[in-house]
PDB file of C-alpha atoms and ligand atoms in Angstrom:
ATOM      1  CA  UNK J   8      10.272  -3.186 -18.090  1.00  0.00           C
ATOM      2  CA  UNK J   9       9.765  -6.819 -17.375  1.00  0.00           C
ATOM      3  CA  UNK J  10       9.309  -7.786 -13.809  1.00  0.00           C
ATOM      4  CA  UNK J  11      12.359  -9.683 -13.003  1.00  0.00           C
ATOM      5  CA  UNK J  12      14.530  -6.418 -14.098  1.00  0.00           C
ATOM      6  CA  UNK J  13      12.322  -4.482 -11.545  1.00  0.00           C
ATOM      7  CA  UNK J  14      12.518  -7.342  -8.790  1.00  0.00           C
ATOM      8  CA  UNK J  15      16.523  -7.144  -9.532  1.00  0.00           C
ATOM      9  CA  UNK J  16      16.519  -3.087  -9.033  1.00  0.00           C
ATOM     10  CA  UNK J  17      14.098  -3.725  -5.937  1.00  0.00           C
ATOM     11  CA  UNK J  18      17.088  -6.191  -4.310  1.00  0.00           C
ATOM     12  CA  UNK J  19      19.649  -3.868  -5.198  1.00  0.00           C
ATOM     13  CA  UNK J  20      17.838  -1.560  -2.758  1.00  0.00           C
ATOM     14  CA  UNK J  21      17.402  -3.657   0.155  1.00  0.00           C
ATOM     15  CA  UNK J  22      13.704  -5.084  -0.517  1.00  0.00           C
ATOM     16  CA  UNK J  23      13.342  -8.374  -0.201  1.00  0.00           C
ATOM     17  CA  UNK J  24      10.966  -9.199  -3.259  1.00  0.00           C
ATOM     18  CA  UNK J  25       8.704 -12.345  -3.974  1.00  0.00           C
ATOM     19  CA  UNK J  26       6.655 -12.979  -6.925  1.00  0.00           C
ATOM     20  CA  UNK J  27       3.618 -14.248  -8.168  1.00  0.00           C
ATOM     21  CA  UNK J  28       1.468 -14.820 -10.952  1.00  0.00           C
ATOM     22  CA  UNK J  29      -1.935 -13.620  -8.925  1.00  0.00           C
ATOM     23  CA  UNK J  30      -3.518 -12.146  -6.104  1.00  0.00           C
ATOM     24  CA  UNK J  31      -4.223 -15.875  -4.947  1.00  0.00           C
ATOM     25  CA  UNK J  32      -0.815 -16.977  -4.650  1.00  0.00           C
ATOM     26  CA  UNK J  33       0.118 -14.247  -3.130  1.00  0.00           C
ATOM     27  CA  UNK J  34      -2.179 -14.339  -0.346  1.00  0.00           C
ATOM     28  CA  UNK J  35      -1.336 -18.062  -0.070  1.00  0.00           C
ATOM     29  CA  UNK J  36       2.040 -16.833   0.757  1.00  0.00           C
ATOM     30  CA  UNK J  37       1.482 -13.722   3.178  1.00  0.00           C
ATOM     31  CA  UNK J  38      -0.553 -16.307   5.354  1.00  0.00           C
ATOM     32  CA  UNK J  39       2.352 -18.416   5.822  1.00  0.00           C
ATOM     33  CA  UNK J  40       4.696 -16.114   6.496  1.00  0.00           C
ATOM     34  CA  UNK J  41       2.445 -14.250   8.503  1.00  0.00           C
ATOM     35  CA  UNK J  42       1.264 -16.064  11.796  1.00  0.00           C
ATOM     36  CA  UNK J  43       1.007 -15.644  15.704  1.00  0.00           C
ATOM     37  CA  UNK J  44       1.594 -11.941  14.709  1.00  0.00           C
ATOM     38  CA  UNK J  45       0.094  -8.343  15.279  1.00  0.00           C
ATOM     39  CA  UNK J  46      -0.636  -6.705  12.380  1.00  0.00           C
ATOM     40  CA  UNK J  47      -1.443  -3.513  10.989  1.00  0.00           C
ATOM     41  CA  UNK J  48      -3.044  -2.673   7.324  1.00  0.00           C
ATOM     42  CA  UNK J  49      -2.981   0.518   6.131  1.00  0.00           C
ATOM     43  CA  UNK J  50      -5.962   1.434   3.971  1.00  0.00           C
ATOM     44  CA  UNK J  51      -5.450  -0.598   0.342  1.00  0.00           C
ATOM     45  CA  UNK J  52      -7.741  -1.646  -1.848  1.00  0.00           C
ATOM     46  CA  UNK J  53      -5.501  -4.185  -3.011  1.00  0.00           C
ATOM     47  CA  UNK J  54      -5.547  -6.005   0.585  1.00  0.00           C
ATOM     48  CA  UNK J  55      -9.024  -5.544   0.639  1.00  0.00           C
ATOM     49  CA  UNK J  56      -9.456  -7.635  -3.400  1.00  0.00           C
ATOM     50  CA  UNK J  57      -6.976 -10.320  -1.465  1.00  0.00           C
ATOM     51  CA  UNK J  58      -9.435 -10.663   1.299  1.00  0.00           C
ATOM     52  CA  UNK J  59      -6.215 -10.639   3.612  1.00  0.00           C
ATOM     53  CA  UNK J  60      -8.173  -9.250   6.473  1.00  0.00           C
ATOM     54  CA  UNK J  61     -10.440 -12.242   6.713  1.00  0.00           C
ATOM     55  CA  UNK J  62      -7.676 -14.966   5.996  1.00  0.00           C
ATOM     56  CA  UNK J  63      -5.151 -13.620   8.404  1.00  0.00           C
ATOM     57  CA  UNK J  64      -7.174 -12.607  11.315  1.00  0.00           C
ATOM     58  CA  UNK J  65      -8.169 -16.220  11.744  1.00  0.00           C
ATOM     59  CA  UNK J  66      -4.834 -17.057  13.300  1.00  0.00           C
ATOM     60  CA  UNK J  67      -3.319 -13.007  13.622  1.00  0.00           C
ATOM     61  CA  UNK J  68      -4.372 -10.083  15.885  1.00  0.00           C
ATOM     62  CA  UNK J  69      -5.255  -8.116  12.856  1.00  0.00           C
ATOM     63  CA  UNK J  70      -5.879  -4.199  13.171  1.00  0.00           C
ATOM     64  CA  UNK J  71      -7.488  -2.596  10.277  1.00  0.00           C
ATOM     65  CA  UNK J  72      -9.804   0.742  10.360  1.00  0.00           C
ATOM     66  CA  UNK J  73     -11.798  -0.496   7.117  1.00  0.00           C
ATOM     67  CA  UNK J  74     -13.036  -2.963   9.509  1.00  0.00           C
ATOM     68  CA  UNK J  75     -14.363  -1.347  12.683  1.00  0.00           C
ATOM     69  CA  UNK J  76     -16.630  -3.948  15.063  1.00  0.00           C
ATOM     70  CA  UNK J  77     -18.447  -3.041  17.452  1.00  0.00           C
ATOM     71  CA  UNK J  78     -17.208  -0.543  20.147  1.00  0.00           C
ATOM     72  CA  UNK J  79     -14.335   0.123  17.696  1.00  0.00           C
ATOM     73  CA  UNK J  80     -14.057   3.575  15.990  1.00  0.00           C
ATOM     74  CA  UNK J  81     -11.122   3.854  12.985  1.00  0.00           C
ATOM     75  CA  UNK J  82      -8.779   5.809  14.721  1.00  0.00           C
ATOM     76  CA  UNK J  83      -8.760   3.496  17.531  1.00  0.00           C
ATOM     77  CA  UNK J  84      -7.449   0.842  14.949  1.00  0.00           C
ATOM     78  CA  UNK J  85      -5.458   3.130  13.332  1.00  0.00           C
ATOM     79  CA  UNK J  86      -3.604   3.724  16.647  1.00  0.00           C
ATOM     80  CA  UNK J  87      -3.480  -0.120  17.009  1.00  0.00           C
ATOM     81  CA  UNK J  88      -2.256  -0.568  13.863  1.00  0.00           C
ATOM     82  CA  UNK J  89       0.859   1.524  14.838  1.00  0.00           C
ATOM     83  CA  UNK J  90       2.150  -0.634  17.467  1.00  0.00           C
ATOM     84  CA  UNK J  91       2.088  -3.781  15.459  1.00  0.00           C
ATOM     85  CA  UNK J  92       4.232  -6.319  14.752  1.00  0.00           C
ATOM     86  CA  UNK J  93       4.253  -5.890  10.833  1.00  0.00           C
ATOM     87  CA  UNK J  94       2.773  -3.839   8.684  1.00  0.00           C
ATOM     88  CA  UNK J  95       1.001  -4.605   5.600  1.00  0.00           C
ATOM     89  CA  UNK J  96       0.401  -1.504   2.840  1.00  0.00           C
ATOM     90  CA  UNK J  97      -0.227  -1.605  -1.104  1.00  0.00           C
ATOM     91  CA  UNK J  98       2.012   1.257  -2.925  1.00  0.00           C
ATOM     92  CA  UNK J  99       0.625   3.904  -4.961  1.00  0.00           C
ATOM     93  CA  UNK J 100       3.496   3.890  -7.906  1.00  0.00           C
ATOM     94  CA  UNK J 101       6.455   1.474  -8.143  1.00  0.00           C
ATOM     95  CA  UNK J 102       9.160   2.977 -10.194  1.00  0.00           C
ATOM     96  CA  UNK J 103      10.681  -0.245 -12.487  1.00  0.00           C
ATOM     97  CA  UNK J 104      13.603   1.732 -11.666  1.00  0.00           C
ATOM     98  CA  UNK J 105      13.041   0.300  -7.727  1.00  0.00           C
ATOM     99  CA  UNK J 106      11.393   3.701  -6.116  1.00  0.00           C
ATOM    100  CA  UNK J 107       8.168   3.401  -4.633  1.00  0.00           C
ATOM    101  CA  UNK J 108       5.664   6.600  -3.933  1.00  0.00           C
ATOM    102  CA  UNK J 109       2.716   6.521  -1.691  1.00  0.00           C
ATOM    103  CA  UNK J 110       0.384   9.389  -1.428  1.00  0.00           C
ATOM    104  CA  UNK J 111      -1.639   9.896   2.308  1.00  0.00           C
ATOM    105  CA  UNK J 112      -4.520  11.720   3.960  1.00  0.00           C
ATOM    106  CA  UNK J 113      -4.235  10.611   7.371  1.00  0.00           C
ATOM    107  CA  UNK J 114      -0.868   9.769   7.115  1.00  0.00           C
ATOM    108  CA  UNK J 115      -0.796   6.661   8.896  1.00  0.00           C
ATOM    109  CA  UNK J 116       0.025   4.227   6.248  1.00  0.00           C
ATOM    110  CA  UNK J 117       2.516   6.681   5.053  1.00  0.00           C
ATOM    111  CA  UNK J 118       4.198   6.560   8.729  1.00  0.00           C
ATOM    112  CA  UNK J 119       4.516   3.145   9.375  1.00  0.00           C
ATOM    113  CA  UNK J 120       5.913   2.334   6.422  1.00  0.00           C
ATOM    114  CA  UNK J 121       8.429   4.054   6.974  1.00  0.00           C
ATOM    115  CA  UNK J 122       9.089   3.427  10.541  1.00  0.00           C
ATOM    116  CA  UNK J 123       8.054   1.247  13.699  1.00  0.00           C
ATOM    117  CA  UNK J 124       7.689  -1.849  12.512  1.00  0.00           C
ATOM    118  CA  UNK J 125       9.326  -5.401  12.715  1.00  0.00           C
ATOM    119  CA  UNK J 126       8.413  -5.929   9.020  1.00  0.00           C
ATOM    120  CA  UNK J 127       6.736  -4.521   5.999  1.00  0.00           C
ATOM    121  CA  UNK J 128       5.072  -5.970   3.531  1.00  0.00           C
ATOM    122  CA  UNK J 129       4.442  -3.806   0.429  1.00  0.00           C
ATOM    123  CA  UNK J 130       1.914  -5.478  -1.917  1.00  0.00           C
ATOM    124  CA  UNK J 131       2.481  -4.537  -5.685  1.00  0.00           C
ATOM    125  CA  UNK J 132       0.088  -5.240  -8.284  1.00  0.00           C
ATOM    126  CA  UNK J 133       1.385  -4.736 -11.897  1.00  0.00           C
ATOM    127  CA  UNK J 134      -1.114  -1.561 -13.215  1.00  0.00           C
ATOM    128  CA  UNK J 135       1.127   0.091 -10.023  1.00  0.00           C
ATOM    129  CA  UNK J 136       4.315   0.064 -12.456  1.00  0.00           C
ATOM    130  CA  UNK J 137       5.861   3.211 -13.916  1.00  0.00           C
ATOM    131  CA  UNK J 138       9.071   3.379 -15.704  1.00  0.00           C
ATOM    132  CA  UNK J 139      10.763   5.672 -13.992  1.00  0.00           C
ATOM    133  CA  UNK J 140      10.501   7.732 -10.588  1.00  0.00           C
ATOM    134  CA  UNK J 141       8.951  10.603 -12.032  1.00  0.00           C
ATOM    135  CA  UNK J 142       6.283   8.065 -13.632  1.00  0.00           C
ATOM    136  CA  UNK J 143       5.267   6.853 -10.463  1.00  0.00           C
ATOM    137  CA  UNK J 144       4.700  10.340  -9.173  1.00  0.00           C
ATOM    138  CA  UNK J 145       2.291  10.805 -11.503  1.00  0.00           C
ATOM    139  CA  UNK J 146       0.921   7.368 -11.213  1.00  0.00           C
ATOM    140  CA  UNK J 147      -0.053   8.175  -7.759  1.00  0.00           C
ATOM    141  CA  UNK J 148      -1.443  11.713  -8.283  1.00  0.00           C
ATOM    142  CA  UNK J 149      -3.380  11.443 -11.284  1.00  0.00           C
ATOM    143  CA  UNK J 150      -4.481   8.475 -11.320  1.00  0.00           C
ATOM    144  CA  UNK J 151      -4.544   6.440  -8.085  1.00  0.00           C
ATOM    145  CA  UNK J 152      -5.691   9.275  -6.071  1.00  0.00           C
ATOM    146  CA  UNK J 153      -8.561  10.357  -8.322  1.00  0.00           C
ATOM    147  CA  UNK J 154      -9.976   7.011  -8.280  1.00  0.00           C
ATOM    148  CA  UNK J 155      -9.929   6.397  -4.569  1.00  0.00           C
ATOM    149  CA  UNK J 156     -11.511   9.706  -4.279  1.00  0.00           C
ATOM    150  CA  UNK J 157     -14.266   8.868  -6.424  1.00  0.00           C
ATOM    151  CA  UNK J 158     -14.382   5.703  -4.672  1.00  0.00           C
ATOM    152  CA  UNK J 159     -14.842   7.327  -1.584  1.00  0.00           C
ATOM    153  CA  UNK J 160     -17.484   9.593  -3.346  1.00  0.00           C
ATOM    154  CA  UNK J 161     -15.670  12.523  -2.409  1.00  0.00           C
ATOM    155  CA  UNK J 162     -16.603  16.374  -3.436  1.00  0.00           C
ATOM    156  CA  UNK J 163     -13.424  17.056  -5.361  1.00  0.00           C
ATOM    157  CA  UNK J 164     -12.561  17.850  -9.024  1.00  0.00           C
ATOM    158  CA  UNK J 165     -11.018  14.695  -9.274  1.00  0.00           C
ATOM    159  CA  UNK J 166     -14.115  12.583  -8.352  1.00  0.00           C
ATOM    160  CA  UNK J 167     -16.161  14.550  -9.849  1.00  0.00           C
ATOM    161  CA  UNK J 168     -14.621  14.621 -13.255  1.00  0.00           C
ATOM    162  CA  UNK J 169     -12.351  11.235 -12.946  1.00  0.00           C
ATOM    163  CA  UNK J 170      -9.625  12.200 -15.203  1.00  0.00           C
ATOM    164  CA  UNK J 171      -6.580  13.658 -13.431  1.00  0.00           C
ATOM    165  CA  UNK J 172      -5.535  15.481 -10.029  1.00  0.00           C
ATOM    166  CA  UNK J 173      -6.184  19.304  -9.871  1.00  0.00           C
ATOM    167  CA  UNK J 174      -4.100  19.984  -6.907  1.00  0.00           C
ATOM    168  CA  UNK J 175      -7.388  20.973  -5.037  1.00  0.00           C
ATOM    169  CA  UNK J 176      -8.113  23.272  -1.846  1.00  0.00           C
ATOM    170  CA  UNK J 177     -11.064  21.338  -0.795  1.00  0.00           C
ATOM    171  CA  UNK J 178     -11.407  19.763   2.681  1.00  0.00           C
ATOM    172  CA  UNK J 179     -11.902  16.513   1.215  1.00  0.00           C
ATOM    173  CA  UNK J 180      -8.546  16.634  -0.367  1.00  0.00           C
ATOM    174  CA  UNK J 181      -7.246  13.108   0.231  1.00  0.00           C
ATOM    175  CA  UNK J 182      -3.395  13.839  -0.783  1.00  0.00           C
ATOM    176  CA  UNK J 183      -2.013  15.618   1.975  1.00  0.00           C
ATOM    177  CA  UNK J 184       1.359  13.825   2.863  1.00  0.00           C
ATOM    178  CA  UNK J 185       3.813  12.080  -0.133  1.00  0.00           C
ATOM    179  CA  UNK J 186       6.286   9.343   0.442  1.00  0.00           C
ATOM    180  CA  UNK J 187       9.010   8.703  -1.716  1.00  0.00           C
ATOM    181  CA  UNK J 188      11.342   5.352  -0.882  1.00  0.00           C
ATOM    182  CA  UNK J 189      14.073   6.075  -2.764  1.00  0.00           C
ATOM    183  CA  UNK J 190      15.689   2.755  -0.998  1.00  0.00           C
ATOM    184  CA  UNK J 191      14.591   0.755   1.785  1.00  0.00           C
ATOM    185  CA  UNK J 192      14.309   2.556   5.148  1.00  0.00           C
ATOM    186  CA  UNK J 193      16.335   1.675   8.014  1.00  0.00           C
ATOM    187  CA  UNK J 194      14.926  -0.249  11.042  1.00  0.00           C
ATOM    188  CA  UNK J 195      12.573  -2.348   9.290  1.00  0.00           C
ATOM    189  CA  UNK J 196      12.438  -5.437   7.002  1.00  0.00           C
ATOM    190  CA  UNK J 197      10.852  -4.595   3.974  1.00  0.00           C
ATOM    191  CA  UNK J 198       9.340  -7.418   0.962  1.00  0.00           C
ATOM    192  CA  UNK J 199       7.674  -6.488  -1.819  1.00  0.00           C
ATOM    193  CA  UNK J 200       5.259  -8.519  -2.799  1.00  0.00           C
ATOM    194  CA  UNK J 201       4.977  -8.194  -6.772  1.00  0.00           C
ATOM    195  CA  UNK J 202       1.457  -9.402  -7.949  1.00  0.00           C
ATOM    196  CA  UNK J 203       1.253 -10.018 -12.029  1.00  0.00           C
ATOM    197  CA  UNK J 204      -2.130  -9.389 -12.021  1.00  0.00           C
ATOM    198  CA  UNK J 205      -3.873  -5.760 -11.143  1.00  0.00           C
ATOM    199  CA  UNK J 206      -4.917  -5.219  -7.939  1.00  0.00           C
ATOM    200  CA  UNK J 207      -6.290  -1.797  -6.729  1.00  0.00           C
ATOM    201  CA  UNK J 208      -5.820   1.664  -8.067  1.00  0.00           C
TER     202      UNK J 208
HETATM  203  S1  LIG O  12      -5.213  16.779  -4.665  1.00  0.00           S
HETATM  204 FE1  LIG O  12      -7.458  16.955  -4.801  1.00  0.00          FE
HETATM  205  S2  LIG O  12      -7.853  16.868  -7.015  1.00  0.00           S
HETATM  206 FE2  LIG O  12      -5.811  16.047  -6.718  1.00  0.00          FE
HETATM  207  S3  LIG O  12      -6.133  13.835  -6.593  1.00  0.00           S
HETATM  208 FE3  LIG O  12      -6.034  14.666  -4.486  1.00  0.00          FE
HETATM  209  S4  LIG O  12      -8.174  15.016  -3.924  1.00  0.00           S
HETATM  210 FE4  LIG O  12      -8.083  14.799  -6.154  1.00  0.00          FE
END
């Protein structure tokens, strides 16, 4: 599906969307829309290859728990990141058909996406697109999660073996809550920010 029918499916369920070409551009744009603000990230490895922590805390109260300083501890940002202005997450899976999954450990970025914020900002890199709903499920279990857990070096099948989710019972399990968006929430404004280049996992 070609991205201007997914940006089109997107609109028809209340996202604003803006596009770019790469990661660059993109973070061009969040910094100029983004100023003066307080701002949350959730944890994204796509924010992290946009370096959007280090552009926009130069003129942003930025709170992100990948980036503890000193006398910090991540759940103290995590909490900070809750009560922020807007709130800045990559997605798991975007459906072309305009749904968009997330999977969660903690749970925060899962949260304030959905609720508590001025604005959203969902950051889509193209490897995140599935045809259909049911593709992006499985976009975010079996392969999105698996990496990130073998990123994080965890001790589960997944990371072990790198291939697929096993629906584990370990205590490192890292998918413990599921969001599915089948439109835009209420109470926030959402834009997805569609990347043509691929960012994260
Ligand atoms: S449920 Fe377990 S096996 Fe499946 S992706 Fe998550 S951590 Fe890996």
């Amino acid at each position: 599906m070609d991205l201007q029918t997914v940006r089109t499916n997107l609109e028809n369920k209340g996202y604003r969307v803006s596009c770019f070409s790469d990661a660059a551009a993109a973070a061009v744009y969040l910094n100029a829309q983004i100023d003066g603000k307080t701002v949350g990230i959730g944890g994204s490895m796509t924010a992290e290859e946009m370096g959007l922590y280090d552009s926009l805390r130069e003129h942003n109260t930025v709170y992100w728990h990948w980036r503890a300083g000193e006398g910090q501890t991540p759940d103290e940002l995590r909490a900070a990141a809750v009560g922020a202005e807007e709130y800045i997450s990559s997605v798991n899976g975007l459906a072309g058909t305009g749904e968009i999954v997330n999977i969660d450990g903690s749970g925060n970025r899962v949260a304030s996406t959905i609720y508590g914020h001025k604005k959203v900002w969902l950051l889509v890199g193209k490897n995140k697109l599935a045809p259909d709903l049911e593709g992006a499920i499985d976009r975010a279990r079996n392969i999105a999660a698996p990496k990130n857990a073998r990123r994080l070096g965890l001790q589960t099948p997944c990371a072990e073996k790198g291939d697929k989710c096993y629906d584990c019972k370990s205590p490192a399990r890292i998918c413990r809550a599921l969001s599915v968006f089948w439109t835009s929430p209420r109470g926030s404004e959402y834009e997805v920010v569609l990347i043509g280049e691929d960012l994260g996992y």
